Amino acid sequence: AYVPKVLEEVSIDRREFQSFAINICLDDIPKAKELMREFVHDFARQLEAPSEKLNSTYNLNLQFFPLTK
């Protein structure tokens, strides 16, 4: 089975993977997207290090898509 290289090369204390499915009303999609944008903005604002303290670069991905037709 294919295992992403990061799982083999990066220890668990230096990475995080999460996924879940949620049932929502289609009318709430704009609110969900707004909350995701706020989260990304707050996440970066609180954690991005000043240039003199940089010692690592990470990637954060958020996906939000329907599992039903």
CSV table of C-alpha atoms in Angstrom, one decimal:
chain,number,residue,atom,x,y,z
A,1,ALA,CA,0.0,0.0,0.0
A,2,TYR,CA,1.1,3.6,-0.7
A,3,VAL,CA,2.2,5.5,2.3
A,4,PRO,CA,2.8,9.2,1.9
A,5,LYS,CA,6.5,9.9,2.4
A,6,VAL,CA,5.8,12.4,5.2
A,7,LEU,CA,4.4,9.6,7.3
A,8,GLU,CA,7.6,7.7,7.0
A,9,GLU,CA,10.0,10.6,7.4
A,10,VAL,CA,8.4,13.0,9.9
A,11,SER,CA,7.8,12.0,13.5
A,12,ILE,CA,4.3,12.2,14.9
A,13,ASP,CA,5.3,15.0,17.3
A,14,ARG,CA,6.0,17.3,14.3
A,15,ARG,CA,2.8,16.6,12.2
A,16,GLU,CA,-0.9,16.5,12.6
A,17,PHE,CA,-3.6,14.8,10.4
A,18,GLN,CA,-7.3,15.1,11.0
A,19,SER,CA,-10.4,14.3,9.0
A,20,PHE,CA,-14.1,14.1,9.7
A,21,ALA,CA,-17.4,14.1,8.0
A,22,ILE,CA,-20.2,16.4,9.1
A,23,ASN,CA,-23.9,16.6,8.1
A,24,ILE,CA,-24.9,20.2,7.3
A,25,CYS,CA,-27.7,22.1,5.7
A,26,LEU,CA,-26.8,23.5,2.3
A,27,ASP,CA,-27.9,26.9,3.5
A,28,ASP,CA,-24.9,26.9,6.0
A,29,ILE,CA,-22.2,26.4,3.3
A,30,PRO,CA,-21.4,30.2,3.2
A,31,LYS,CA,-21.1,30.2,7.0
A,32,ALA,CA,-18.8,27.2,7.0
A,33,LYS,CA,-16.6,28.8,4.4
A,34,GLU,CA,-16.4,32.0,6.4
A,35,LEU,CA,-15.5,30.1,9.5
A,36,MET,CA,-12.7,28.3,7.6
A,37,ARG,CA,-11.3,31.6,6.3
A,38,GLU,CA,-11.4,33.1,9.8
A,39,PHE,CA,-9.6,30.0,11.2
A,40,VAL,CA,-6.8,30.2,8.6
A,41,HIS,CA,-6.4,33.9,9.2
A,42,ASP,CA,-6.3,33.5,13.0
A,43,PHE,CA,-4.0,30.5,12.7
A,44,ALA,CA,-1.4,32.4,10.6
A,45,ARG,CA,-1.7,35.5,12.7
A,46,GLN,CA,-1.1,33.7,16.0
A,47,LEU,CA,1.7,31.3,14.8
A,48,GLU,CA,3.6,32.9,12.0
A,49,ALA,CA,7.1,33.7,13.4
A,50,PRO,CA,9.1,36.8,12.7
A,51,SER,CA,11.8,36.3,10.2
A,52,GLU,CA,14.6,36.2,12.8
A,53,LYS,CA,12.9,33.3,14.5
A,54,LEU,CA,12.0,31.2,11.5
A,55,ASN,CA,13.4,27.7,11.6
A,56,SER,CA,10.7,25.6,9.8
A,57,THR,CA,8.1,25.9,7.1
A,58,TYR,CA,4.8,24.0,7.3
A,59,ASN,CA,1.8,23.5,5.0
A,60,LEU,CA,-1.8,23.6,6.3
A,61,ASN,CA,-4.6,22.3,4.0
A,62,LEU,CA,-8.3,22.6,4.6
A,63,GLN,CA,-10.8,21.0,2.2
A,64,PHE,CA,-14.6,21.2,2.4
A,65,PHE,CA,-16.6,19.3,-0.2
A,66,PRO,CA,-19.7,17.3,-0.4
A,67,LEU,CA,-19.6,13.5,0.1
A,68,THR,CA,-23.2,13.2,-1.2
A,69,LYS,CA,-24.6,14.1,-4.7
